[in-house]
Short mmCIF file of C-alpha atoms in Angstrom, two decimals:
data_model
loop_
_atom_site.label_atom_id
_atom_site.label_comp_id
_atom_site.label_asym_id
_atom_site.label_seq_id
_atom_site.Cartn_x
_atom_site.Cartn_y
_atom_site.Cartn_z
CA MET A 423 0.16 -0.03 -0.33
CA PRO A 424 0.94 3.42 -0.29
CA VAL A 425 2.56 5.22 2.04
CA GLU A 426 0.63 8.79 2.37
CA ARG A 427 1.56 12.12 0.52
CA LEU A 428 1.94 13.36 4.33
CA ASP A 429 2.92 10.44 6.45
CA LEU A 430 6.22 10.93 7.05
CA VAL A 431 6.46 8.31 9.92
CA SER A 432 6.08 5.73 8.13
CA LYS A 433 8.38 6.70 5.52
CA LEU A 434 10.35 6.63 7.87
CA TYR A 435 10.42 2.73 7.65
CA GLN A 436 11.82 2.82 3.92
CA ALA A 437 14.25 0.39 3.45
CA SER A 438 16.62 2.22 1.90
CA LEU A 439 16.70 5.10 4.33
CA TRP A 440 15.71 2.73 7.45
CA PRO A 441 19.96 2.00 8.75
CA ARG A 442 20.35 6.75 8.47
CA VAL A 443 17.91 6.66 11.15
CA ALA A 444 18.29 3.51 13.23
CA ASP A 445 22.19 5.00 13.17
CA VAL A 446 20.50 8.39 14.46
CA ALA A 447 17.74 6.43 17.23
CA ALA A 448 20.95 5.33 18.52
CA GLY A 449 22.17 8.49 18.84
CA ALA A 450 24.87 9.13 16.19
CA LYS A 451 25.67 11.89 14.11
CA SER A 452 24.71 11.40 10.43
CA ALA A 453 27.38 11.43 7.78
CA ALA A 454 25.28 13.21 5.12
CA PRO A 455 21.59 14.42 4.92
CA LEU A 456 18.95 12.89 3.44
CA VAL A 457 16.67 15.53 2.27
CA VAL A 458 17.68 18.76 1.74
CA ASP A 459 15.91 22.41 1.25
CA LEU A 460 17.99 24.14 -1.12
CA ASP A 461 17.00 28.24 -1.64
CA PRO A 462 18.59 28.61 -4.93
CA THR A 463 18.09 32.39 -4.35
CA THR A 464 16.18 34.86 -2.45
CA PHE A 465 15.14 37.51 -5.20
CA CYS A 466 11.34 36.61 -5.13
CA ASP A 467 8.76 38.58 -8.24
CA LEU A 468 5.58 38.68 -6.48
CA ALA A 469 5.70 40.93 -3.10
CA CYS A 470 3.20 38.63 -1.26
CA PRO A 471 2.17 41.12 2.05
CA GLU A 472 2.13 37.32 4.00
CA CYS A 473 5.21 36.31 2.93
CA ILE A 474 7.37 34.46 6.09
CA SER A 475 10.03 35.69 4.65
CA GLY A 476 10.11 38.75 3.19
CA LYS A 477 12.47 39.73 6.49
CA LEU A 478 15.04 37.89 4.25
CA LEU A 479 13.69 38.50 -0.19
CA ASN A 480 16.13 40.05 -2.25
CA GLN A 481 18.97 40.51 -0.25
CA SER A 482 21.49 36.87 -1.92
CA ARG A 483 21.89 33.92 -3.68
CA PHE A 484 23.72 31.73 -5.55
CA SER A 485 26.42 32.17 -8.51
CA PRO A 486 25.40 29.79 -11.85
CA GLU A 487 28.74 28.26 -10.78
CA ARG A 488 28.52 27.84 -6.88
CA LEU A 489 24.90 25.96 -7.29
CA LEU A 490 25.85 23.39 -10.36
CA ALA A 491 28.79 22.90 -8.05
CA LEU A 492 26.80 22.46 -4.51
CA ALA A 493 23.92 20.03 -6.45
CA GLU A 494 27.50 18.05 -7.22
CA GLU A 495 28.32 17.84 -3.56
CA LEU A 496 24.73 16.42 -2.57
CA VAL A 497 24.82 13.09 -5.61
CA ALA A 498 28.19 12.42 -4.28
CA MET A 499 27.60 13.02 -0.47
CA ASP A 500 24.33 10.45 -1.50
CA VAL A 501 21.02 12.89 -0.16
CA ARG A 502 18.82 11.09 -1.63
CA ALA A 503 16.19 14.52 -1.69
CA VAL A 504 16.14 17.63 -3.00
CA ILE A 505 13.83 20.50 -2.82
CA LEU A 506 13.89 22.90 -4.34
CA ILE A 507 12.49 26.67 -2.69
CA GLY A 508 12.69 30.29 -1.38
CA GLY A 509 13.58 32.22 0.56
CA GLY A 510 12.85 33.69 -2.71
CA GLU A 511 11.64 31.92 -6.14
CA PRO A 512 14.13 28.95 -7.18
CA LEU A 513 13.56 29.20 -10.34
CA ALA A 514 14.29 32.50 -10.70
CA HIS A 515 17.19 31.69 -10.69
CA ARG A 516 18.80 30.82 -14.16
CA GLY A 517 21.30 28.29 -13.12
CA THR A 518 18.49 25.88 -11.54
CA ARG A 519 17.62 24.02 -14.69
CA LYS A 520 21.05 22.46 -14.46
CA VAL A 521 20.72 22.03 -11.00
CA LEU A 522 17.46 19.96 -12.01
CA ARG A 523 18.68 18.11 -14.89
CA THR A 524 22.23 17.37 -12.40
CA LEU A 525 20.12 16.06 -9.25
CA GLY A 526 18.11 13.87 -11.73
CA GLU A 527 20.33 12.25 -14.09
CA ALA A 528 21.87 11.21 -10.77
CA GLY A 529 18.41 9.52 -9.41
CA ILE A 530 18.42 12.25 -6.83
CA ALA A 531 14.12 12.81 -6.10
CA ILE A 532 13.28 16.89 -6.83
CA GLY A 533 10.96 19.05 -5.10
CA VAL A 534 9.85 21.66 -5.73
CA VAL A 535 7.85 24.43 -4.22
CA THR A 536 7.31 27.78 -6.68
CA ASN A 537 4.66 30.75 -7.21
CA GLY A 538 4.36 28.86 -11.16
CA THR A 539 4.87 32.09 -12.29
CA MET A 540 8.65 30.85 -14.43
CA ILE A 541 6.87 27.69 -14.87
CA ARG A 542 7.07 27.91 -18.22
CA GLN A 543 10.60 28.81 -19.00
CA ASN A 544 11.61 25.63 -17.26
CA LEU A 545 9.26 23.30 -18.20
CA ASP A 546 10.87 20.35 -19.94
CA GLU A 547 12.86 20.38 -16.40
CA LEU A 548 10.31 20.53 -14.42
CA ALA A 549 8.33 18.06 -16.62
CA CYS A 550 11.18 14.96 -16.73
CA TYR A 551 13.08 15.54 -13.29
CA ALA A 552 10.90 16.57 -10.76
CA SER A 553 9.27 13.96 -8.44
CA TRP A 554 6.15 17.06 -7.53
CA VAL A 555 5.76 20.87 -7.76
CA ARG A 556 3.94 22.86 -5.82
CA VAL A 557 2.61 25.89 -6.92
CA SER A 558 1.81 28.46 -3.67
CA MET A 559 -1.95 29.71 -4.67
CA ASP A 560 -3.62 31.23 -2.06
CA ALA A 561 -7.21 31.54 -3.78
CA GLY A 562 -9.16 30.71 -6.21
CA SER A 563 -10.27 33.59 -8.64
CA SER A 564 -7.61 36.28 -9.87
CA ALA A 565 -9.26 39.45 -7.22
CA THR A 566 -8.52 37.42 -4.38
CA TYR A 567 -4.75 36.64 -5.74
CA GLY A 568 -3.98 40.60 -7.00
CA LEU A 569 -4.47 40.51 -2.90
CA PHE A 570 -3.02 38.47 -0.89
CA ARG A 571 -0.11 37.81 -4.22
CA PRO A 572 0.47 40.71 -5.82
CA ASP A 573 3.29 41.20 -8.43
CA ARG A 574 6.76 44.01 -7.84
CA LYS A 575 3.45 46.20 -9.75
CA GLY A 576 0.75 45.35 -7.89
CA ALA A 577 -1.06 43.17 -10.64
CA SER A 578 -2.21 39.80 -10.42
CA VAL A 579 -0.68 36.63 -12.60
CA PHE A 580 -3.17 34.52 -11.48
CA ASP A 581 -4.59 33.79 -14.81
CA LYS A 582 -0.43 33.30 -16.47
CA VAL A 583 -0.01 30.21 -13.76
CA VAL A 584 -2.99 28.58 -14.17
CA ALA A 585 -1.61 28.01 -17.57
CA ASN A 586 1.53 27.25 -17.05
CA MET A 587 0.23 24.89 -14.46
CA ARG A 588 -2.14 23.36 -16.53
CA LEU A 589 0.88 22.73 -19.58
CA LEU A 590 3.12 21.34 -16.83
CA ALA A 591 0.07 19.29 -16.39
CA GLY A 592 -0.37 18.34 -19.34
CA ALA A 593 3.72 16.72 -19.68
CA LYS A 594 4.72 16.12 -15.95
CA THR A 595 5.91 12.81 -15.25
CA GLY A 596 5.63 13.15 -11.37
CA SER A 597 2.92 14.99 -9.61
CA LEU A 598 1.58 18.68 -9.43
CA GLY A 599 0.78 19.86 -6.25
CA TYR A 600 -2.32 23.47 -5.35
CA SER A 601 -0.99 24.67 -2.88
CA PHE A 602 -3.76 27.14 0.35
CA LEU A 603 -3.05 28.99 2.61
CA LEU A 604 -5.78 30.37 5.00
CA MET A 605 -5.39 34.03 5.33
CA THR A 606 -6.94 36.39 6.88
CA ARG A 607 -5.84 40.61 6.93
CA ARG A 608 -6.50 43.09 8.47
CA ASN A 609 -6.62 46.66 7.17
CA ALA A 610 -6.10 50.13 8.86
CA ASP A 611 -9.49 51.07 8.96
CA GLY A 612 -10.04 47.91 10.94
CA SER A 613 -11.56 45.62 8.15
CA THR A 614 -10.68 42.90 7.43
CA VAL A 615 -10.18 40.44 4.29
CA SER A 616 -9.86 36.81 3.69
CA ASN A 617 -9.83 33.93 0.89
CA HIS A 618 -11.33 31.24 3.39
CA HIS A 619 -14.34 31.45 0.73
CA GLU A 620 -12.18 30.40 -1.72
CA VAL A 621 -11.37 27.34 -0.45
CA LEU A 622 -13.94 25.21 -3.15
CA ARG A 623 -13.50 27.49 -6.09
CA ALA A 624 -10.13 26.82 -5.13
CA ALA A 625 -9.94 23.27 -5.22
CA GLU A 626 -12.27 22.83 -7.93
CA LEU A 627 -9.88 25.03 -10.07
CA ALA A 628 -7.04 22.49 -9.48
CA ARG A 629 -8.98 19.01 -10.29
CA ASP A 630 -10.00 21.29 -13.60
CA ILE A 631 -6.42 22.05 -14.75
CA GLY A 632 -4.82 18.51 -13.94
CA CYS A 633 -3.54 18.76 -10.35
CA ASP A 634 -3.58 15.47 -8.35
CA TYR A 635 -3.93 16.94 -5.30
CA PHE A 636 -5.50 20.44 -3.29
CA GLU A 637 -2.50 22.00 0.07
CA LEU A 638 -5.14 23.32 2.82
CA LYS A 639 -2.88 24.84 5.62
CA ALA A 640 -3.88 27.21 8.02
CA MET A 641 -1.67 31.05 8.58
CA PHE A 642 1.68 31.49 10.63
CA ASP A 643 2.73 34.23 12.66
CA ASP A 644 6.51 35.98 12.23
CA GLU A 645 8.16 33.36 14.67
CA HIS A 646 5.45 29.60 12.27
CA HIS A 647 2.72 29.51 15.34
CA VAL A 648 -0.20 28.98 13.91
CA LEU A 649 -2.77 31.85 13.82
CA ASP A 650 -6.22 30.20 15.08
CA ILE A 651 -8.68 31.14 12.99
CA PRO A 652 -11.96 32.34 13.59
CA ALA A 653 -14.97 30.34 14.00
CA ASP A 654 -16.98 31.70 11.81
CA LEU A 655 -14.15 30.38 9.10
CA LEU A 656 -13.36 27.39 10.47
CA SER A 657 -16.72 26.68 9.54
CA SER A 658 -17.30 27.97 6.25
CA VAL A 659 -14.18 25.71 5.12
CA GLU A 660 -14.81 23.06 6.46
CA GLU A 661 -18.26 23.30 4.82
CA GLN A 662 -16.31 24.36 1.45
CA LEU A 663 -13.79 20.61 2.68
CA ARG A 664 -16.86 18.51 2.97
CA GLN A 665 -18.65 19.58 -0.28
CA ALA A 666 -15.02 18.79 -2.16
CA GLY A 667 -15.22 15.84 -1.52
CA ARG A 668 -17.43 14.84 -4.35
CA LEU A 669 -13.59 16.00 -6.47
CA THR A 670 -11.71 13.39 -5.02
CA SER A 671 -10.87 10.01 -7.33
CA ASP A 672 -7.22 8.54 -8.02
CA THR A 673 -5.77 10.95 -9.37
CA PHE A 674 -7.37 14.13 -7.50
CA GLU A 675 -6.93 13.88 -3.50
CA ILE A 676 -8.13 17.15 -0.60
CA VAL A 677 -5.06 16.79 1.18
CA ASN A 678 -4.97 19.04 4.83
CA SER A 679 -1.77 19.64 6.16
CA SER A 680 -0.31 19.97 9.93
CA THR A 681 -1.23 23.11 11.06
CA ILE A 682 -5.19 22.91 9.61
CA LYS A 683 -5.29 19.68 12.15
CA ALA A 684 -3.72 21.27 14.69
CA VAL A 685 -6.13 24.28 14.77
CA ARG A 686 -8.88 22.01 14.52
CA ALA A 687 -7.51 20.86 17.62
CA LEU A 688 -7.76 23.36 19.01
CA GLU A 689 -4.31 22.49 20.04
CA GLY A 690 -2.67 26.65 20.12
CA PRO A 691 -0.26 28.25 18.89
CA VAL A 692 2.26 26.42 21.31
CA GLN A 693 3.42 23.12 20.44
CA PRO A 694 5.26 21.90 23.87
CA LYS A 695 8.16 19.24 22.92
CA GLU A 696 9.96 17.37 26.02
CA TYR A 697 13.40 16.71 24.24
CA GLN A 698 17.07 18.53 23.87
CA ARG A 699 17.68 16.95 20.54
CA CYS A 700 16.19 17.63 17.43
CA ARG A 701 17.71 13.77 15.85
CA VAL A 702 16.16 15.40 12.09
CA ALA A 703 17.82 17.57 11.51
CA GLU A 704 20.47 14.70 10.90
CA LEU A 705 18.27 13.72 8.66
CA ARG A 706 17.45 16.27 6.89
CA THR A 707 18.40 20.38 6.51
CA LEU A 708 18.32 23.88 5.05
CA VAL A 709 20.86 25.01 2.43
CA THR A 710 19.91 29.23 1.45
CA PRO A 711 22.35 31.88 0.26
CA SER A 712 22.06 33.47 3.48
CA GLY A 713 23.75 30.33 4.98
CA VAL A 714 22.83 26.90 5.78
CA TYR A 715 20.64 25.77 8.87
CA ILE A 716 18.84 23.43 10.92
CA CYS A 717 15.20 23.12 8.95
CA PRO A 718 13.73 25.86 7.85
CA TYR A 719 11.41 26.97 10.51
CA HIS A 720 15.19 28.52 11.11
CA ARG A 721 15.64 29.28 8.43
CA GLY A 722 17.31 33.78 8.51
CA ASN A 723 17.69 32.09 12.53
CA PRO A 724 21.83 33.56 13.91
CA LYS A 725 21.38 30.86 16.33
CA ALA A 726 19.99 27.87 13.95
CA ARG A 727 23.23 28.14 11.11
CA LEU A 728 25.94 26.15 10.44
CA GLY A 729 27.81 27.57 7.13
CA ASP A 730 27.49 29.19 5.30
CA ALA A 731 27.45 26.97 1.39
CA VAL A 732 28.73 30.45 -0.94
CA THR A 733 32.05 29.72 0.41
CA ASP A 734 32.54 26.44 2.07
CA SER A 735 31.46 23.44 0.52
CA PHE A 736 28.69 22.21 1.70
CA ALA A 737 30.42 18.52 2.77
CA ASP A 738 32.88 19.98 5.34
CA ILE A 739 30.06 22.29 6.01
CA TRP A 740 28.28 18.54 7.64
CA LYS A 741 30.82 17.31 8.71
CA GLN A 742 32.12 20.29 10.83
CA SER A 743 28.83 21.19 12.35
CA ASP A 744 27.09 21.02 15.41
CA ARG A 745 23.58 19.93 14.25
CA ALA A 746 22.40 20.09 18.35
CA ILE A 747 22.35 24.14 18.91
CA VAL A 748 18.51 23.69 18.26
CA ASP A 749 16.89 22.50 22.18
CA PRO A 750 13.35 21.87 20.72
CA ARG A 751 12.14 22.90 23.96
CA THR A 752 12.26 26.45 23.92
CA ASP A 753 13.37 26.95 20.40
CA CYS A 754 10.78 24.78 18.29
CA THR A 755 8.08 25.61 20.06
CA PHE A 756 5.79 26.13 17.01
CA HIS A 757 3.96 23.90 15.45
CA CYS A 758 6.46 21.78 14.13
CA ALA A 759 5.44 18.94 11.16
CA ARG A 760 8.14 16.66 11.60
CA HIS A 761 7.73 16.98 15.83
CA ARG A 762 5.69 13.54 15.65
CA SER A 763 8.32 11.98 13.54
CA ASN A 764 11.07 13.42 16.16
CA LEU A 765 9.06 11.80 18.74
CA GLU A 766 9.24 7.59 16.78
CA ILE A 767 12.86 7.73 16.24
CA GLU A 768 13.38 8.79 20.44
CA ALA A 769 10.91 5.95 20.30
CA ILE A 770 12.99 3.75 18.49
CA GLY A 771 15.97 4.16 20.99
CA GLU A 772 19.70 3.03 20.92
CA ASP A 773 18.95 -0.36 20.40
CA GLY A 774 17.58 1.02 16.45
CA VAL A 775 15.69 -2.40 16.62
CA PRO A 776 11.91 -0.61 14.20
CA SER A 777 8.60 -0.52 16.00
CA ARG A 778 7.36 -1.63 13.16
CA GLY A 779 8.00 -3.57 9.18
CA LEU A 780 10.50 -1.73 7.16
CA ILE A 781 8.77 -0.93 3.24
CA GLU A 782 9.21 -1.05 0.22
CA ASP A 783 10.57 1.96 -1.03
CA GLN A 784 7.64 5.04 -1.94
CA ASP A 785 8.76 8.86 -1.10
CA PRO A 786 11.68 9.09 0.63
CA PHE A 787 10.72 13.29 1.49
CA ILE A 788 10.77 12.41 4.73
#
């Protein structure tokens, strides 16, 4: 049976990944991460008011030569999956196409998180090499898109992105996702504007485009704490999701992120953690032009910075760095998508005995 897209705990038990997971559970430092989140650039062609990385945008980038060398280093280290993300817009870097080819031809699984404006220019590589592409949309109409995801001139490029997604849907070999972040903005006059009313419309559009899934997420604050959704808006969202259930099929699914599940369970913005070391940090990390960091939740955080991949090889940074510099009990009070994975690795313990049977390799994006 295929592992669910967001079942990160089950993914730990894939046969070829398990030896590294077991070593980490026993307290060892990993020789290399299994998954790397890679920001090719901090530049973005959109100007989203709620961008969680807004303070880090348009500051730095890898040179095309360094970016390609970095991809080759990841291949040599036996990294199993790379997610091109940001930071900025990963497809805005002119070296990204070579990175896609280099990683893809080496058999590394590739995920791409993009705003979709530059899919056309990268279509051949995305279609051939990407295991999945997830487009951040956050709207079901051009008007709402323009409010939350305007370009640098304040215009909506919704129609352009939808057209690009249709191109990729017709050519892809991997999966294509439509991401919808639930957002509410309070204006200076006290009024509010939100995108909550367009969940169903966006899900319908996602299926019409030819997407494989529609993913719903809750909004974070600047510290990555999940923001609660007012009861009336949450009720509307739930009703829309109920209606969207009729859209699901063998080729299209509705995916609820861990943040939505946290909002539904009324867990609040804080997720307590009792372990003092993040074991997942030995298996997954973030590489950006401004530094190598423990994980995407700590992008730009000096305390969680492991090194500088612009000037130093990633292999040297990984070998010399201390991934225990962050204490989840005090530094990670937000809802972490890999919290349950950490609990599972802790439970596996020093003997390295799996708590369930190993499964065939399916999805290395742990």
